[in-house]
Amino acid sequence: MFSIFSSFLYNRISIHVAHVRAASTAQKYNLLVIGGGSGGLACAKEAASLGKRVAVLDYVDPSVRGTTWGLGGTCVNVGCIPKKLYHQAAFLGKAIEHAKTYGWNINENIKHDWDTLRSAVIGYVKSLNWGHRVQLKQK
């Protein structure tokens, strides 16, 4: 068994977000998972389901623009998931472009709003981050 300092406690799983508190808040854990991506989260959930106390360390330095990540790792936050959503938006644009060929009456004034797409992608990613936090809390 080992001790670390924790910012948030969720039943058997703790999320530590790079804040170190006073020694009086030391907690004891059976497992320390480094990384809140898919592998780290799966490991933490499995260990918690076996009755172990688990700490998940997940931290990414903010970007030059101040962007930080939620739980889920690179894929959820800046990789696979956002890329696939932007890719799908591009496919929809192409489909609209070719829709007339297939009998659709499309208004010629259709235009894309980048800010709306960006907000939708950010919202979806945040919903995944929240879902990961809830799942950890339930363990």
mmCIF file with all atom_site columns, C-alpha atoms in Angstrom:
data_model
loop_
_atom_site.group_PDB
_atom_site.id
_atom_site.type_symbol
_atom_site.label_atom_id
_atom_site.label_alt_id
_atom_site.label_comp_id
_atom_site.label_asym_id
_atom_site.label_entity_id
_atom_site.label_seq_id
_atom_site.pdbx_PDB_ins_code
_atom_site.Cartn_x
_atom_site.Cartn_y
_atom_site.Cartn_z
_atom_site.occupancy
_atom_site.B_iso_or_equiv
_atom_site.pdbx_formal_charge
_atom_site.auth_seq_id
_atom_site.auth_comp_id
_atom_site.auth_asym_id
_atom_site.auth_atom_id
_atom_site.pdbx_PDB_model_num
ATOM 1   C CA . MET A 1 1   ? 0.000   0.000  0.000   1.00 0.00 ? 1   MET A CA 1
ATOM 2   C CA . PHE A 1 2   ? 1.335   3.502  -0.743  1.00 0.00 ? 2   PHE A CA 1
ATOM 3   C CA . SER A 1 3   ? 0.283   7.091  -0.087  1.00 0.00 ? 3   SER A CA 1
ATOM 4   C CA . ILE A 1 4   ? -0.283  10.001 -2.447  1.00 0.00 ? 4   ILE A CA 1
ATOM 5   C CA . PHE A 1 5   ? -1.968  13.347 -2.101  1.00 0.00 ? 5   PHE A CA 1
ATOM 6   C CA . SER A 1 6   ? -5.345  13.745 -3.722  1.00 0.00 ? 6   SER A CA 1
ATOM 7   C CA . SER A 1 7   ? -7.501  16.649 -4.847  1.00 0.00 ? 7   SER A CA 1
ATOM 8   C CA . PHE A 1 8   ? -10.765 14.776 -5.454  1.00 0.00 ? 8   PHE A CA 1
ATOM 9   C CA . LEU A 1 9   ? -12.000 11.579 -3.845  1.00 0.00 ? 9   LEU A CA 1
ATOM 10  C CA . TYR A 1 10  ? -14.566 9.375  -5.548  1.00 0.00 ? 10  TYR A CA 1
ATOM 11  C CA . ASN A 1 11  ? -15.356 6.337  -3.400  1.00 0.00 ? 11  ASN A CA 1
ATOM 12  C CA . ARG A 1 12  ? -12.528 3.946  -4.281  1.00 0.00 ? 12  ARG A CA 1
ATOM 13  C CA . ILE A 1 13  ? -11.132 5.953  -7.175  1.00 0.00 ? 13  ILE A CA 1
ATOM 14  C CA . SER A 1 14  ? -9.385  9.254  -6.767  1.00 0.00 ? 14  SER A CA 1
ATOM 15  C CA . ILE A 1 15  ? -8.569  11.726 -9.476  1.00 0.00 ? 15  ILE A CA 1
ATOM 16  C CA . HIS A 1 16  ? -5.448  13.759 -8.834  1.00 0.00 ? 16  HIS A CA 1
ATOM 17  C CA . VAL A 1 17  ? -5.141  16.870 -10.944 1.00 0.00 ? 17  VAL A CA 1
ATOM 18  C CA . ALA A 1 18  ? -1.558  17.968 -10.325 1.00 0.00 ? 18  ALA A CA 1
ATOM 19  C CA . HIS A 1 19  ? -2.371  19.788 -7.076  1.00 0.00 ? 19  HIS A CA 1
ATOM 20  C CA . VAL A 1 20  ? -0.475  18.726 -3.999  1.00 0.00 ? 20  VAL A CA 1
ATOM 21  C CA . ARG A 1 21  ? -2.166  19.442 -0.704  1.00 0.00 ? 21  ARG A CA 1
ATOM 22  C CA . ALA A 1 22  ? -0.892  19.397 2.865   1.00 0.00 ? 22  ALA A CA 1
ATOM 23  C CA . ALA A 1 23  ? 0.440   16.119 4.241   1.00 0.00 ? 23  ALA A CA 1
ATOM 24  C CA . SER A 1 24  ? -2.645  15.775 6.436   1.00 0.00 ? 24  SER A CA 1
ATOM 25  C CA . THR A 1 25  ? -4.710  14.892 3.336   1.00 0.00 ? 25  THR A CA 1
ATOM 26  C CA . ALA A 1 26  ? -2.595  11.860 2.406   1.00 0.00 ? 26  ALA A CA 1
ATOM 27  C CA . GLN A 1 27  ? -4.645  8.900  1.172   1.00 0.00 ? 27  GLN A CA 1
ATOM 28  C CA . LYS A 1 28  ? -3.675  5.235  0.875   1.00 0.00 ? 28  LYS A CA 1
ATOM 29  C CA . TYR A 1 29  ? -4.125  3.399  -2.442  1.00 0.00 ? 29  TYR A CA 1
ATOM 30  C CA . ASN A 1 30  ? -3.520  -0.088 -3.777  1.00 0.00 ? 30  ASN A CA 1
ATOM 31  C CA . LEU A 1 31  ? -2.918  1.100  -7.335  1.00 0.00 ? 31  LEU A CA 1
ATOM 32  C CA . LEU A 1 32  ? -1.676  4.300  -8.949  1.00 0.00 ? 32  LEU A CA 1
ATOM 33  C CA . VAL A 1 33  ? -2.734  4.664  -12.599 1.00 0.00 ? 33  VAL A CA 1
ATOM 34  C CA . ILE A 1 34  ? -0.805  7.200  -14.645 1.00 0.00 ? 34  ILE A CA 1
ATOM 35  C CA . GLY A 1 35  ? -2.970  8.513  -17.468 1.00 0.00 ? 35  GLY A CA 1
ATOM 36  C CA . GLY A 1 36  ? -6.703  8.982  -17.869 1.00 0.00 ? 36  GLY A CA 1
ATOM 37  C CA . GLY A 1 37  ? -6.909  7.584  -21.389 1.00 0.00 ? 37  GLY A CA 1
ATOM 38  C CA . SER A 1 38  ? -8.760  4.441  -22.385 1.00 0.00 ? 38  SER A CA 1
ATOM 39  C CA . GLY A 1 39  ? -6.124  2.073  -20.974 1.00 0.00 ? 39  GLY A CA 1
ATOM 40  C CA . GLY A 1 40  ? -5.748  3.918  -17.678 1.00 0.00 ? 40  GLY A CA 1
ATOM 41  C CA . LEU A 1 41  ? -9.495  4.242  -17.170 1.00 0.00 ? 41  LEU A CA 1
ATOM 42  C CA . ALA A 1 42  ? -10.080 0.563  -17.967 1.00 0.00 ? 42  ALA A CA 1
ATOM 43  C CA . CYS A 1 43  ? -7.343  -0.448 -15.517 1.00 0.00 ? 43  CYS A CA 1
ATOM 44  C CA . ALA A 1 44  ? -8.725  1.824  -12.779 1.00 0.00 ? 44  ALA A CA 1
ATOM 45  C CA . LYS A 1 45  ? -12.298 0.601  -13.229 1.00 0.00 ? 45  LYS A CA 1
ATOM 46  C CA . GLU A 1 46  ? -11.257 -3.050 -13.193 1.00 0.00 ? 46  GLU A CA 1
ATOM 47  C CA . ALA A 1 47  ? -9.146  -2.640 -10.047 1.00 0.00 ? 47  ALA A CA 1
ATOM 48  C CA . ALA A 1 48  ? -11.955 -0.718 -8.322  1.00 0.00 ? 48  ALA A CA 1
ATOM 49  C CA . SER A 1 49  ? -14.443 -3.446 -9.246  1.00 0.00 ? 49  SER A CA 1
ATOM 50  C CA . LEU A 1 50  ? -12.122 -5.875 -7.431  1.00 0.00 ? 50  LEU A CA 1
ATOM 51  C CA . GLY A 1 51  ? -12.333 -3.728 -4.292  1.00 0.00 ? 51  GLY A CA 1
ATOM 52  C CA . LYS A 1 52  ? -9.015  -1.905 -4.638  1.00 0.00 ? 52  LYS A CA 1
ATOM 53  C CA . ARG A 1 53  ? -8.469  1.782  -3.852  1.00 0.00 ? 53  ARG A CA 1
ATOM 54  C CA . VAL A 1 54  ? -7.186  3.424  -7.013  1.00 0.00 ? 54  VAL A CA 1
ATOM 55  C CA . ALA A 1 55  ? -5.734  6.847  -7.798  1.00 0.00 ? 55  ALA A CA 1
ATOM 56  C CA . VAL A 1 56  ? -5.793  8.095  -11.396 1.00 0.00 ? 56  VAL A CA 1
ATOM 57  C CA . LEU A 1 57  ? -3.204  10.731 -12.278 1.00 0.00 ? 57  LEU A CA 1
ATOM 58  C CA . ASP A 1 58  ? -4.206  12.582 -15.423 1.00 0.00 ? 58  ASP A CA 1
ATOM 59  C CA . TYR A 1 59  ? -2.628  15.913 -16.272 1.00 0.00 ? 59  TYR A CA 1
ATOM 60  C CA . VAL A 1 60  ? -1.758  17.759 -19.462 1.00 0.00 ? 60  VAL A CA 1
ATOM 61  C CA . ASP A 1 61  ? 0.004   21.120 -19.476 1.00 0.00 ? 61  ASP A CA 1
ATOM 62  C CA . PRO A 1 62  ? -2.324  23.812 -20.856 1.00 0.00 ? 62  PRO A CA 1
ATOM 63  C CA . SER A 1 63  ? -1.601  24.768 -24.463 1.00 0.00 ? 63  SER A CA 1
ATOM 64  C CA . VAL A 1 64  ? -0.298  28.226 -25.361 1.00 0.00 ? 64  VAL A CA 1
ATOM 65  C CA . ARG A 1 65  ? -3.962  29.225 -25.702 1.00 0.00 ? 65  ARG A CA 1
ATOM 66  C CA . GLY A 1 66  ? -4.819  27.826 -22.269 1.00 0.00 ? 66  GLY A CA 1
ATOM 67  C CA . THR A 1 67  ? -6.581  24.699 -23.501 1.00 0.00 ? 67  THR A CA 1
ATOM 68  C CA . THR A 1 68  ? -6.752  21.828 -21.028 1.00 0.00 ? 68  THR A CA 1
ATOM 69  C CA . TRP A 1 69  ? -8.146  18.317 -21.353 1.00 0.00 ? 69  TRP A CA 1
ATOM 70  C CA . GLY A 1 70  ? -10.711 16.303 -19.515 1.00 0.00 ? 70  GLY A CA 1
ATOM 71  C CA . LEU A 1 71  ? -10.520 12.571 -18.844 1.00 0.00 ? 71  LEU A CA 1
ATOM 72  C CA . GLY A 1 72  ? -10.264 10.324 -21.875 1.00 0.00 ? 72  GLY A CA 1
ATOM 73  C CA . GLY A 1 73  ? -6.735  10.855 -23.144 1.00 0.00 ? 73  GLY A CA 1
ATOM 74  C CA . THR A 1 74  ? -5.507  12.006 -26.526 1.00 0.00 ? 74  THR A CA 1
ATOM 75  C CA . CYS A 1 75  ? -8.117  10.109 -28.563 1.00 0.00 ? 75  CYS A CA 1
ATOM 76  C CA . VAL A 1 76  ? -11.125 11.652 -26.839 1.00 0.00 ? 76  VAL A CA 1
ATOM 77  C CA . ASN A 1 77  ? -9.760  15.160 -26.385 1.00 0.00 ? 77  ASN A CA 1
ATOM 78  C CA . VAL A 1 78  ? -7.663  16.058 -29.428 1.00 0.00 ? 78  VAL A CA 1
ATOM 79  C CA . GLY A 1 79  ? -7.328  12.937 -31.577 1.00 0.00 ? 79  GLY A CA 1
ATOM 80  C CA . CYS A 1 80  ? -9.710  10.326 -32.925 1.00 0.00 ? 80  CYS A CA 1
ATOM 81  C CA . ILE A 1 81  ? -13.031 11.696 -31.703 1.00 0.00 ? 81  ILE A CA 1
ATOM 82  C CA . PRO A 1 82  ? -12.708 15.365 -32.778 1.00 0.00 ? 82  PRO A CA 1
ATOM 83  C CA . LYS A 1 83  ? -11.092 14.280 -36.063 1.00 0.00 ? 83  LYS A CA 1
ATOM 84  C CA . LYS A 1 84  ? -13.963 11.947 -36.878 1.00 0.00 ? 84  LYS A CA 1
ATOM 85  C CA . LEU A 1 85  ? -16.555 14.612 -36.073 1.00 0.00 ? 85  LEU A CA 1
ATOM 86  C CA . TYR A 1 86  ? -14.823 17.177 -38.318 1.00 0.00 ? 86  TYR A CA 1
ATOM 87  C CA . HIS A 1 87  ? -14.453 14.511 -41.003 1.00 0.00 ? 87  HIS A CA 1
ATOM 88  C CA . GLN A 1 88  ? -18.186 13.718 -40.809 1.00 0.00 ? 88  GLN A CA 1
ATOM 89  C CA . ALA A 1 89  ? -18.976 17.427 -41.193 1.00 0.00 ? 89  ALA A CA 1
ATOM 90  C CA . ALA A 1 90  ? -16.855 17.494 -44.361 1.00 0.00 ? 90  ALA A CA 1
ATOM 91  C CA . PHE A 1 91  ? -18.692 14.432 -45.719 1.00 0.00 ? 91  PHE A CA 1
ATOM 92  C CA . LEU A 1 92  ? -22.026 16.151 -45.069 1.00 0.00 ? 92  LEU A CA 1
ATOM 93  C CA . GLY A 1 93  ? -20.821 19.195 -47.012 1.00 0.00 ? 93  GLY A CA 1
ATOM 94  C CA . LYS A 1 94  ? -19.884 17.014 -49.972 1.00 0.00 ? 94  LYS A CA 1
ATOM 95  C CA . ALA A 1 95  ? -23.204 15.139 -49.769 1.00 0.00 ? 95  ALA A CA 1
ATOM 96  C CA . ILE A 1 96  ? -25.123 18.422 -49.894 1.00 0.00 ? 96  ILE A CA 1
ATOM 97  C CA . GLU A 1 97  ? -23.025 19.458 -52.884 1.00 0.00 ? 97  GLU A CA 1
ATOM 98  C CA . HIS A 1 98  ? -24.046 16.290 -54.785 1.00 0.00 ? 98  HIS A CA 1
ATOM 99  C CA . ALA A 1 99  ? -27.637 16.031 -53.509 1.00 0.00 ? 99  ALA A CA 1
ATOM 100 C CA . LYS A 1 100 ? -29.203 17.687 -56.583 1.00 0.00 ? 100 LYS A CA 1
ATOM 101 C CA . THR A 1 101 ? -27.894 14.827 -58.703 1.00 0.00 ? 101 THR A CA 1
ATOM 102 C CA . TYR A 1 102 ? -30.106 12.519 -56.651 1.00 0.00 ? 102 TYR A CA 1
ATOM 103 C CA . GLY A 1 103 ? -33.251 14.603 -56.835 1.00 0.00 ? 103 GLY A CA 1
ATOM 104 C CA . TRP A 1 104 ? -32.923 16.833 -53.762 1.00 0.00 ? 104 TRP A CA 1
ATOM 105 C CA . ASN A 1 105 ? -34.007 20.450 -54.094 1.00 0.00 ? 105 ASN A CA 1
ATOM 106 C CA . ILE A 1 106 ? -31.256 22.265 -52.235 1.00 0.00 ? 106 ILE A CA 1
ATOM 107 C CA . ASN A 1 107 ? -31.248 25.995 -51.539 1.00 0.00 ? 107 ASN A CA 1
ATOM 108 C CA . GLU A 1 108 ? -28.178 27.554 -53.164 1.00 0.00 ? 108 GLU A CA 1
ATOM 109 C CA . ASN A 1 109 ? -27.539 29.748 -50.097 1.00 0.00 ? 109 ASN A CA 1
ATOM 110 C CA . ILE A 1 110 ? -26.402 26.904 -47.846 1.00 0.00 ? 110 ILE A CA 1
ATOM 111 C CA . LYS A 1 111 ? -23.239 27.856 -46.012 1.00 0.00 ? 111 LYS A CA 1
ATOM 112 C CA . HIS A 1 112 ? -21.128 26.417 -43.255 1.00 0.00 ? 112 HIS A CA 1
ATOM 113 C CA . ASP A 1 113 ? -20.601 28.021 -39.835 1.00 0.00 ? 113 ASP A CA 1
ATOM 114 C CA . TRP A 1 114 ? -17.215 27.018 -38.410 1.00 0.00 ? 114 TRP A CA 1
ATOM 115 C CA . ASP A 1 115 ? -17.998 28.354 -34.904 1.00 0.00 ? 115 ASP A CA 1
ATOM 116 C CA . THR A 1 116 ? -21.150 26.219 -34.683 1.00 0.00 ? 116 THR A CA 1
ATOM 117 C CA . LEU A 1 117 ? -19.249 23.093 -35.749 1.00 0.00 ? 117 LEU A CA 1
ATOM 118 C CA . ARG A 1 118 ? -16.409 23.828 -33.329 1.00 0.00 ? 118 ARG A CA 1
ATOM 119 C CA . SER A 1 119 ? -18.863 24.362 -30.449 1.00 0.00 ? 119 SER A CA 1
ATOM 120 C CA . ALA A 1 120 ? -20.637 21.095 -31.275 1.00 0.00 ? 120 ALA A CA 1
ATOM 121 C CA . VAL A 1 121 ? -17.348 19.152 -31.297 1.00 0.00 ? 121 VAL A CA 1
ATOM 122 C CA . ILE A 1 122 ? -16.200 20.734 -28.020 1.00 0.00 ? 122 ILE A CA 1
ATOM 123 C CA . GLY A 1 123 ? -19.588 19.986 -26.449 1.00 0.00 ? 123 GLY A CA 1
ATOM 124 C CA . TYR A 1 124 ? -19.439 16.356 -27.530 1.00 0.00 ? 124 TYR A CA 1
ATOM 125 C CA . VAL A 1 125 ? -15.895 15.914 -26.204 1.00 0.00 ? 125 VAL A CA 1
ATOM 126 C CA . LYS A 1 126 ? -16.898 17.496 -22.875 1.00 0.00 ? 126 LYS A CA 1
ATOM 127 C CA . SER A 1 127 ? -19.853 15.100 -22.649 1.00 0.00 ? 127 SER A CA 1
ATOM 128 C CA . LEU A 1 128 ? -17.423 12.182 -23.032 1.00 0.00 ? 128 LEU A CA 1
ATOM 129 C CA . ASN A 1 129 ? -15.123 13.677 -20.355 1.00 0.00 ? 129 ASN A CA 1
ATOM 130 C CA . TRP A 1 130 ? -18.107 13.998 -18.014 1.00 0.00 ? 130 TRP A CA 1
ATOM 131 C CA . GLY A 1 131 ? -19.187 10.425 -18.752 1.00 0.00 ? 131 GLY A CA 1
ATOM 132 C CA . HIS A 1 132 ? -15.726 9.133  -17.818 1.00 0.00 ? 132 HIS A CA 1
ATOM 133 C CA . ARG A 1 133 ? -15.819 11.080 -14.532 1.00 0.00 ? 133 ARG A CA 1
ATOM 134 C CA . VAL A 1 134 ? -19.275 9.700  -13.701 1.00 0.00 ? 134 VAL A CA 1
ATOM 135 C CA . GLN A 1 135 ? -18.144 6.143  -14.429 1.00 0.00 ? 135 GLN A CA 1
ATOM 136 C CA . LEU A 1 136 ? -15.144 6.566  -12.126 1.00 0.00 ? 136 LEU A CA 1
ATOM 137 C CA . LYS A 1 137 ? -17.353 8.027  -9.428  1.00 0.00 ? 137 LYS A CA 1
ATOM 138 C CA . GLN A 1 138 ? -19.661 5.001  -9.601  1.00 0.00 ? 138 GLN A CA 1
ATOM 139 C CA . LYS A 1 139 ? -16.791 2.577  -8.982  1.00 0.00 ? 139 LYS A CA 1
#
